[in-house]
Protein backbone atom coordinates (compact mmCIF):
# COMPACT_ATOMS: atom_id res chain seq x y z
CA UNK A 1 0.00 0.00 0.00
CA UNK A 2 2.74 2.32 0.66
CA UNK A 3 3.67 1.98 -2.96
CA UNK A 4 0.19 2.77 -3.98
CA UNK A 5 0.06 5.75 -1.74
CA UNK A 6 3.28 7.05 -3.14
CA UNK A 7 2.29 6.50 -6.71
CA UNK A 8 -1.00 8.22 -6.12
CA UNK A 9 0.75 11.18 -4.73
CA UNK A 10 3.20 11.39 -7.60
CA UNK A 11 0.44 11.12 -10.19
CA UNK A 12 -1.45 13.87 -8.54
CA UNK A 13 1.28 16.53 -8.62
CA UNK A 14 1.47 18.98 -11.48
CA UNK A 15 5.25 19.00 -11.31
CA UNK A 16 5.27 15.37 -12.33
CA UNK A 17 3.13 16.05 -15.36
CA UNK A 18 5.20 19.07 -16.33
CA UNK A 19 8.29 16.86 -16.14
CA UNK A 20 6.64 14.16 -18.25
CA UNK A 21 5.49 16.75 -20.80
CA UNK A 22 8.97 18.23 -20.88
CA UNK A 23 10.56 14.82 -21.53
CA UNK A 24 8.01 13.95 -24.22
CA UNK A 25 8.49 17.38 -25.85
CA UNK A 26 12.26 16.88 -26.00
CA UNK A 27 11.94 13.30 -27.23
CA UNK A 28 9.64 14.40 -30.06
CA UNK A 29 11.08 17.82 -30.92
CA UNK A 30 14.62 17.49 -29.54
CA UNK A 31 16.23 16.58 -32.82
CA UNK A 32 14.50 19.40 -34.67
CA UNK A 33 15.38 21.90 -32.00
CA UNK A 34 18.95 20.60 -31.96
CA UNK A 35 19.21 20.95 -35.76
CA UNK A 36 17.82 24.48 -35.64
CA UNK A 37 20.13 25.45 -32.77
CA UNK A 38 23.11 23.77 -34.45
CA UNK A 39 22.25 25.52 -37.74
CA UNK A 40 22.02 28.87 -36.00
CA UNK A 41 25.31 28.24 -34.23
CA UNK A 42 26.94 27.07 -37.48
CA UNK A 43 25.62 30.15 -39.29
CA UNK A 44 26.91 32.37 -36.51
CA UNK A 45 30.30 30.56 -36.62
CA UNK A 46 30.41 30.99 -40.41
CA UNK A 47 29.60 34.69 -40.08
CA UNK A 48 32.29 35.09 -37.44
CA UNK A 49 34.76 33.18 -39.65
CA UNK A 50 33.93 35.50 -42.58
CA UNK A 51 34.38 38.54 -40.35
CA UNK A 52 37.74 37.20 -39.15
CA UNK A 53 38.84 36.53 -42.73
CA UNK A 54 37.71 40.03 -43.74
CA UNK A 55 39.57 41.50 -40.76
CA UNK A 56 42.71 39.54 -41.68
CA UNK A 57 42.42 40.73 -45.30
CA UNK A 58 41.94 44.33 -44.16
CA UNK A 59 44.92 43.96 -41.83
CA UNK A 60 47.10 42.68 -44.70
CA UNK A 61 45.93 45.58 -46.88
CA UNK A 62 46.66 48.04 -44.07
CA UNK A 63 50.14 46.57 -43.63
CA UNK A 64 50.76 46.82 -47.38
CA UNK A 65 49.54 50.41 -47.34
CA UNK A 66 51.81 51.13 -44.37
CA UNK A 67 54.81 49.60 -46.15
CA UNK A 68 53.94 51.57 -49.28
CA UNK A 69 53.57 54.79 -47.30
CA UNK A 70 56.86 54.15 -45.53
CA UNK A 71 58.65 53.48 -48.81
CA UNK A 72 57.15 56.63 -50.34
CA UNK A 73 58.16 58.58 -47.22
CA UNK A 74 61.71 57.23 -47.44
CA UNK A 75 61.82 58.06 -51.15
CA UNK A 76 60.56 61.58 -50.42
CA UNK A 77 63.15 62.00 -47.67
CA UNK A 78 65.89 60.78 -50.01
CA UNK A 79 64.69 63.18 -52.70
CA UNK A 80 64.59 66.02 -50.16
CA UNK A 81 68.12 65.18 -48.99
CA UNK A 82 69.32 65.08 -52.59
CA UNK A 83 67.59 68.38 -53.34
CA UNK A 84 69.15 69.93 -50.25
CA UNK A 85 72.60 68.65 -51.22
CA UNK A 86 72.11 70.01 -54.74
CA UNK A 87 70.96 73.36 -53.36
CA UNK A 88 73.98 73.54 -51.06
CA UNK A 89 76.34 72.69 -53.92
CA UNK A 90 74.63 75.25 -56.15
CA UNK A 91 74.84 77.88 -53.40
CA UNK A 92 78.54 77.16 -52.94
CA UNK A 93 79.08 77.36 -56.70
CA UNK A 94 77.18 80.65 -56.92
CA UNK A 95 79.11 82.04 -53.92
CA UNK A 96 82.43 81.04 -55.51
CA UNK A 97 81.39 82.57 -58.84
CA UNK A 98 80.26 85.75 -57.10
CA UNK A 99 83.53 85.91 -55.18
CA UNK A 100 85.50 85.42 -58.41
CA UNK A 101 83.41 88.08 -60.18
CA UNK A 102 83.92 90.51 -57.29
CA UNK A 103 87.66 89.89 -57.31
CA UNK A 104 87.79 90.36 -61.08
CA UNK A 105 85.78 93.58 -60.81
CA UNK A 106 88.10 94.80 -58.06
CA UNK A 107 91.13 94.00 -60.20
CA UNK A 108 89.56 95.80 -63.18
CA UNK A 109 88.79 98.86 -61.08
CA UNK A 110 92.29 98.79 -59.63
CA UNK A 111 93.76 98.53 -63.14
CA UNK A 112 91.54 101.38 -64.33
CA UNK A 113 92.62 103.51 -61.34
CA UNK A 114 96.27 102.72 -62.04
CA UNK A 115 95.74 103.58 -65.72
CA UNK A 116 94.13 106.89 -64.73
CA UNK A 117 96.99 107.62 -62.34
CA UNK A 118 99.53 106.77 -65.07
CA UNK A 119 97.64 108.98 -67.54
CA UNK A 120 97.53 111.80 -64.99
CA UNK A 121 101.25 111.36 -64.34
CA UNK A 122 101.94 111.37 -68.09
CA UNK A 123 99.82 114.50 -68.51
CA UNK A 124 101.63 116.17 -65.61
CA UNK A 125 105.02 115.20 -67.05
CA UNK A 126 103.91 116.51 -70.45
CA UNK A 127 102.73 119.77 -68.90
CA UNK A 128 106.01 120.14 -66.98
CA UNK A 129 107.99 119.44 -70.16
CA UNK A 130 105.95 121.94 -72.11
CA UNK A 131 106.44 124.52 -69.36
CA UNK A 132 110.16 123.70 -69.27
CA UNK A 133 110.33 124.01 -73.04
CA UNK A 134 108.57 127.36 -72.93
CA UNK A 135 110.89 128.59 -70.17
CA UNK A 136 113.90 127.25 -72.03
CA UNK A 137 112.73 128.84 -75.27
CA UNK A 138 112.18 132.17 -73.51
CA UNK A 139 115.54 131.90 -71.82
CA UNK A 140 117.15 130.93 -75.10
CA UNK A 141 115.56 133.87 -76.82
CA UNK A 142 116.70 136.21 -74.06
CA UNK A 143 120.16 134.75 -74.17
CA UNK A 144 120.30 134.88 -77.91
CA UNK A 145 119.74 138.53 -77.75
CA UNK A 146 122.45 138.98 -75.18
CA UNK A 147 124.85 136.13 -75.91
CA UNK A 148 127.34 135.89 -78.69
CA UNK A 149 128.11 133.10 -81.09
CA UNK A 150 130.70 131.40 -78.92
CA UNK A 151 128.52 131.31 -75.87
CA UNK A 152 125.70 130.13 -78.05
CA UNK A 153 127.77 127.22 -79.43
CA UNK A 154 128.93 126.25 -75.92
CA UNK A 155 125.32 126.27 -74.67
CA UNK A 156 124.19 124.05 -77.58
CA UNK A 157 127.09 121.62 -76.95
CA UNK A 158 126.18 121.36 -73.25
CA UNK A 159 122.48 120.77 -74.09
CA UNK A 160 123.39 118.06 -76.59
CA UNK A 161 125.70 116.28 -74.13
CA UNK A 162 122.98 116.38 -71.38
CA UNK A 163 120.26 115.09 -73.75
CA UNK A 164 120.78 111.33 -73.05
CA UNK A 165 120.57 111.89 -69.28
CA UNK A 166 117.45 114.03 -69.67
CA UNK A 167 115.78 111.40 -71.86
CA UNK A 168 116.58 108.68 -69.34
CA UNK A 169 115.11 110.77 -66.55
CA UNK A 170 111.89 111.31 -68.45
PDB file of C-alpha atoms in Angstrom:
ATOM      1  CA  UNK A   1       0.000   0.000   0.000  1.00  0.00           C
ATOM      2  CA  UNK A   2       2.738   2.321   0.656  1.00  0.00           C
ATOM      3  CA  UNK A   3       3.671   1.981  -2.962  1.00  0.00           C
ATOM      4  CA  UNK A   4       0.187   2.766  -3.984  1.00  0.00           C
ATOM      5  CA  UNK A   5       0.064   5.749  -1.740  1.00  0.00           C
ATOM      6  CA  UNK A   6       3.280   7.049  -3.136  1.00  0.00           C
ATOM      7  CA  UNK A   7       2.288   6.496  -6.706  1.00  0.00           C
ATOM      8  CA  UNK A   8      -1.003   8.221  -6.118  1.00  0.00           C
ATOM      9  CA  UNK A   9       0.755  11.180  -4.727  1.00  0.00           C
ATOM     10  CA  UNK A  10       3.196  11.385  -7.604  1.00  0.00           C
ATOM     11  CA  UNK A  11       0.437  11.121 -10.189  1.00  0.00           C
ATOM     12  CA  UNK A  12      -1.450  13.871  -8.536  1.00  0.00           C
ATOM     13  CA  UNK A  13       1.283  16.528  -8.623  1.00  0.00           C
ATOM     14  CA  UNK A  14       1.471  18.977 -11.481  1.00  0.00           C
ATOM     15  CA  UNK A  15       5.249  19.004 -11.313  1.00  0.00           C
ATOM     16  CA  UNK A  16       5.269  15.366 -12.330  1.00  0.00           C
ATOM     17  CA  UNK A  17       3.126  16.052 -15.356  1.00  0.00           C
ATOM     18  CA  UNK A  18       5.196  19.068 -16.325  1.00  0.00           C
ATOM     19  CA  UNK A  19       8.287  16.864 -16.139  1.00  0.00           C
ATOM     20  CA  UNK A  20       6.637  14.164 -18.246  1.00  0.00           C
ATOM     21  CA  UNK A  21       5.493  16.753 -20.798  1.00  0.00           C
ATOM     22  CA  UNK A  22       8.972  18.227 -20.877  1.00  0.00           C
ATOM     23  CA  UNK A  23      10.557  14.822 -21.526  1.00  0.00           C
ATOM     24  CA  UNK A  24       8.006  13.953 -24.223  1.00  0.00           C
ATOM     25  CA  UNK A  25       8.494  17.381 -25.847  1.00  0.00           C
ATOM     26  CA  UNK A  26      12.260  16.882 -25.999  1.00  0.00           C
ATOM     27  CA  UNK A  27      11.944  13.304 -27.229  1.00  0.00           C
ATOM     28  CA  UNK A  28       9.640  14.398 -30.058  1.00  0.00           C
ATOM     29  CA  UNK A  29      11.084  17.820 -30.924  1.00  0.00           C
ATOM     30  CA  UNK A  30      14.620  17.488 -29.538  1.00  0.00           C
ATOM     31  CA  UNK A  31      16.230  16.581 -32.818  1.00  0.00           C
ATOM     32  CA  UNK A  32      14.503  19.398 -34.669  1.00  0.00           C
ATOM     33  CA  UNK A  33      15.379  21.899 -31.995  1.00  0.00           C
ATOM     34  CA  UNK A  34      18.952  20.600 -31.959  1.00  0.00           C
ATOM     35  CA  UNK A  35      19.209  20.949 -35.756  1.00  0.00           C
ATOM     36  CA  UNK A  36      17.820  24.483 -35.641  1.00  0.00           C
ATOM     37  CA  UNK A  37      20.125  25.448 -32.772  1.00  0.00           C
ATOM     38  CA  UNK A  38      23.112  23.773 -34.453  1.00  0.00           C
ATOM     39  CA  UNK A  39      22.248  25.521 -37.742  1.00  0.00           C
ATOM     40  CA  UNK A  40      22.022  28.868 -36.004  1.00  0.00           C
ATOM     41  CA  UNK A  41      25.315  28.238 -34.228  1.00  0.00           C
ATOM     42  CA  UNK A  42      26.940  27.071 -37.485  1.00  0.00           C
ATOM     43  CA  UNK A  43      25.622  30.153 -39.288  1.00  0.00           C
ATOM     44  CA  UNK A  44      26.913  32.366 -36.511  1.00  0.00           C
ATOM     45  CA  UNK A  45      30.300  30.563 -36.619  1.00  0.00           C
ATOM     46  CA  UNK A  46      30.411  30.989 -40.414  1.00  0.00           C
ATOM     47  CA  UNK A  47      29.599  34.692 -40.078  1.00  0.00           C
ATOM     48  CA  UNK A  48      32.291  35.088 -37.439  1.00  0.00           C
ATOM     49  CA  UNK A  49      34.761  33.182 -39.650  1.00  0.00           C
ATOM     50  CA  UNK A  50      33.926  35.500 -42.579  1.00  0.00           C
ATOM     51  CA  UNK A  51      34.378  38.540 -40.353  1.00  0.00           C
ATOM     52  CA  UNK A  52      37.744  37.196 -39.147  1.00  0.00           C
ATOM     53  CA  UNK A  53      38.842  36.534 -42.732  1.00  0.00           C
ATOM     54  CA  UNK A  54      37.713  40.030 -43.740  1.00  0.00           C
ATOM     55  CA  UNK A  55      39.566  41.504 -40.757  1.00  0.00           C
ATOM     56  CA  UNK A  56      42.712  39.540 -41.683  1.00  0.00           C
ATOM     57  CA  UNK A  57      42.417  40.733 -45.302  1.00  0.00           C
ATOM     58  CA  UNK A  58      41.937  44.325 -44.161  1.00  0.00           C
ATOM     59  CA  UNK A  59      44.925  43.957 -41.828  1.00  0.00           C
ATOM     60  CA  UNK A  60      47.098  42.680 -44.697  1.00  0.00           C
ATOM     61  CA  UNK A  61      45.932  45.583 -46.878  1.00  0.00           C
ATOM     62  CA  UNK A  62      46.660  48.041 -44.069  1.00  0.00           C
ATOM     63  CA  UNK A  63      50.143  46.567 -43.629  1.00  0.00           C
ATOM     64  CA  UNK A  64      50.756  46.817 -47.376  1.00  0.00           C
ATOM     65  CA  UNK A  65      49.537  50.412 -47.341  1.00  0.00           C
ATOM     66  CA  UNK A  66      51.809  51.127 -44.366  1.00  0.00           C
ATOM     67  CA  UNK A  67      54.813  49.605 -46.146  1.00  0.00           C
ATOM     68  CA  UNK A  68      53.941  51.570 -49.285  1.00  0.00           C
ATOM     69  CA  UNK A  69      53.570  54.793 -47.302  1.00  0.00           C
ATOM     70  CA  UNK A  70      56.864  54.153 -45.526  1.00  0.00           C
ATOM     71  CA  UNK A  71      58.654  53.478 -48.810  1.00  0.00           C
ATOM     72  CA  UNK A  72      57.148  56.632 -50.342  1.00  0.00           C
ATOM     73  CA  UNK A  73      58.163  58.579 -47.216  1.00  0.00           C
ATOM     74  CA  UNK A  74      61.714  57.233 -47.440  1.00  0.00           C
ATOM     75  CA  UNK A  75      61.825  58.061 -51.145  1.00  0.00           C
ATOM     76  CA  UNK A  76      60.560  61.576 -50.421  1.00  0.00           C
ATOM     77  CA  UNK A  77      63.155  62.000 -47.665  1.00  0.00           C
ATOM     78  CA  UNK A  78      65.889  60.781 -50.006  1.00  0.00           C
ATOM     79  CA  UNK A  79      64.691  63.180 -52.705  1.00  0.00           C
ATOM     80  CA  UNK A  80      64.587  66.021 -50.161  1.00  0.00           C
ATOM     81  CA  UNK A  81      68.122  65.177 -48.989  1.00  0.00           C
ATOM     82  CA  UNK A  82      69.318  65.078 -52.595  1.00  0.00           C
ATOM     83  CA  UNK A  83      67.586  68.378 -53.344  1.00  0.00           C
ATOM     84  CA  UNK A  84      69.145  69.926 -50.252  1.00  0.00           C
ATOM     85  CA  UNK A  85      72.602  68.655 -51.221  1.00  0.00           C
ATOM     86  CA  UNK A  86      72.114  70.011 -54.743  1.00  0.00           C
ATOM     87  CA  UNK A  87      70.955  73.359 -53.358  1.00  0.00           C
ATOM     88  CA  UNK A  88      73.978  73.543 -51.063  1.00  0.00           C
ATOM     89  CA  UNK A  89      76.338  72.690 -53.922  1.00  0.00           C
ATOM     90  CA  UNK A  90      74.631  75.250 -56.146  1.00  0.00           C
ATOM     91  CA  UNK A  91      74.839  77.883 -53.400  1.00  0.00           C
ATOM     92  CA  UNK A  92      78.545  77.163 -52.938  1.00  0.00           C
ATOM     93  CA  UNK A  93      79.084  77.356 -56.697  1.00  0.00           C
ATOM     94  CA  UNK A  94      77.182  80.651 -56.923  1.00  0.00           C
ATOM     95  CA  UNK A  95      79.107  82.044 -53.922  1.00  0.00           C
ATOM     96  CA  UNK A  96      82.429  81.039 -55.512  1.00  0.00           C
ATOM     97  CA  UNK A  97      81.390  82.569 -58.840  1.00  0.00           C
ATOM     98  CA  UNK A  98      80.259  85.750 -57.101  1.00  0.00           C
ATOM     99  CA  UNK A  99      83.529  85.906 -55.178  1.00  0.00           C
ATOM    100  CA  UNK A 100      85.496  85.424 -58.406  1.00  0.00           C
ATOM    101  CA  UNK A 101      83.410  88.085 -60.177  1.00  0.00           C
ATOM    102  CA  UNK A 102      83.916  90.507 -57.291  1.00  0.00           C
ATOM    103  CA  UNK A 103      87.664  89.887 -57.309  1.00  0.00           C
ATOM    104  CA  UNK A 104      87.793  90.358 -61.083  1.00  0.00           C
ATOM    105  CA  UNK A 105      85.784  93.584 -60.806  1.00  0.00           C
ATOM    106  CA  UNK A 106      88.100  94.800 -58.059  1.00  0.00           C
ATOM    107  CA  UNK A 107      91.128  94.002 -60.201  1.00  0.00           C
ATOM    108  CA  UNK A 108      89.563  95.803 -63.183  1.00  0.00           C
ATOM    109  CA  UNK A 109      88.795  98.862 -61.078  1.00  0.00           C
ATOM    110  CA  UNK A 110      92.295  98.794 -59.627  1.00  0.00           C
ATOM    111  CA  UNK A 111      93.763  98.525 -63.144  1.00  0.00           C
ATOM    112  CA  UNK A 112      91.540 101.378 -64.329  1.00  0.00           C
ATOM    113  CA  UNK A 113      92.620 103.512 -61.345  1.00  0.00           C
ATOM    114  CA  UNK A 114      96.272 102.723 -62.042  1.00  0.00           C
ATOM    115  CA  UNK A 115      95.742 103.584 -65.718  1.00  0.00           C
ATOM    116  CA  UNK A 116      94.135 106.895 -64.730  1.00  0.00           C
ATOM    117  CA  UNK A 117      96.990 107.623 -62.340  1.00  0.00           C
ATOM    118  CA  UNK A 118      99.534 106.771 -65.072  1.00  0.00           C
ATOM    119  CA  UNK A 119      97.639 108.976 -67.542  1.00  0.00           C
ATOM    120  CA  UNK A 120      97.527 111.796 -64.993  1.00  0.00           C
ATOM    121  CA  UNK A 121     101.252 111.362 -64.342  1.00  0.00           C
ATOM    122  CA  UNK A 122     101.936 111.368 -68.086  1.00  0.00           C
ATOM    123  CA  UNK A 123      99.817 114.505 -68.515  1.00  0.00           C
ATOM    124  CA  UNK A 124     101.635 116.173 -65.610  1.00  0.00           C
ATOM    125  CA  UNK A 125     105.016 115.203 -67.053  1.00  0.00           C
ATOM    126  CA  UNK A 126     103.913 116.506 -70.451  1.00  0.00           C
ATOM    127  CA  UNK A 127     102.731 119.768 -68.899  1.00  0.00           C
ATOM    128  CA  UNK A 128     106.006 120.135 -66.984  1.00  0.00           C
ATOM    129  CA  UNK A 129     107.986 119.439 -70.159  1.00  0.00           C
ATOM    130  CA  UNK A 130     105.945 121.944 -72.115  1.00  0.00           C
ATOM    131  CA  UNK A 131     106.439 124.519 -69.362  1.00  0.00           C
ATOM    132  CA  UNK A 132     110.159 123.701 -69.271  1.00  0.00           C
ATOM    133  CA  UNK A 133     110.333 124.006 -73.045  1.00  0.00           C
ATOM    134  CA  UNK A 134     108.568 127.361 -72.929  1.00  0.00           C
ATOM    135  CA  UNK A 135     110.889 128.589 -70.171  1.00  0.00           C
ATOM    136  CA  UNK A 136     113.902 127.249 -72.034  1.00  0.00           C
ATOM    137  CA  UNK A 137     112.732 128.838 -75.270  1.00  0.00           C
ATOM    138  CA  UNK A 138     112.179 132.170 -73.511  1.00  0.00           C
ATOM    139  CA  UNK A 139     115.545 131.901 -71.820  1.00  0.00           C
ATOM    140  CA  UNK A 140     117.154 130.926 -75.096  1.00  0.00           C
ATOM    141  CA  UNK A 141     115.556 133.873 -76.819  1.00  0.00           C
ATOM    142  CA  UNK A 142     116.698 136.208 -74.058  1.00  0.00           C
ATOM    143  CA  UNK A 143     120.156 134.754 -74.167  1.00  0.00           C
ATOM    144  CA  UNK A 144     120.302 134.883 -77.915  1.00  0.00           C
ATOM    145  CA  UNK A 145     119.742 138.533 -77.750  1.00  0.00           C
ATOM    146  CA  UNK A 146     122.450 138.982 -75.183  1.00  0.00           C
ATOM    147  CA  UNK A 147     124.855 136.135 -75.909  1.00  0.00           C
ATOM    148  CA  UNK A 148     127.339 135.889 -78.690  1.00  0.00           C
ATOM    149  CA  UNK A 149     128.115 133.102 -81.088  1.00  0.00           C
ATOM    150  CA  UNK A 150     130.699 131.399 -78.916  1.00  0.00           C
ATOM    151  CA  UNK A 151     128.521 131.307 -75.865  1.00  0.00           C
ATOM    152  CA  UNK A 152     125.701 130.127 -78.052  1.00  0.00           C
ATOM    153  CA  UNK A 153     127.768 127.222 -79.429  1.00  0.00           C
ATOM    154  CA  UNK A 154     128.934 126.253 -75.925  1.00  0.00           C
ATOM    155  CA  UNK A 155     125.315 126.270 -74.675  1.00  0.00           C
ATOM    156  CA  UNK A 156     124.190 124.053 -77.579  1.00  0.00           C
ATOM    157  CA  UNK A 157     127.091 121.617 -76.955  1.00  0.00           C
ATOM    158  CA  UNK A 158     126.184 121.362 -73.252  1.00  0.00           C
ATOM    159  CA  UNK A 159     122.485 120.769 -74.088  1.00  0.00           C
ATOM    160  CA  UNK A 160     123.391 118.064 -76.589  1.00  0.00           C
ATOM    161  CA  UNK A 161     125.701 116.277 -74.131  1.00  0.00           C
ATOM    162  CA  UNK A 162     122.977 116.377 -71.378  1.00  0.00           C
ATOM    163  CA  UNK A 163     120.258 115.094 -73.751  1.00  0.00           C
ATOM    164  CA  UNK A 164     120.782 111.327 -73.050  1.00  0.00           C
ATOM    165  CA  UNK A 165     120.571 111.892 -69.282  1.00  0.00           C
ATOM    166  CA  UNK A 166     117.448 114.025 -69.667  1.00  0.00           C
ATOM    167  CA  UNK A 167     115.780 111.396 -71.860  1.00  0.00           C
ATOM    168  CA  UNK A 168     116.577 108.683 -69.340  1.00  0.00           C
ATOM    169  CA  UNK A 169     115.109 110.771 -66.552  1.00  0.00           C
ATOM    170  CA  UNK A 170     111.890 111.307 -68.454  1.00  0.00           C
TER     171      UNK A 170
END
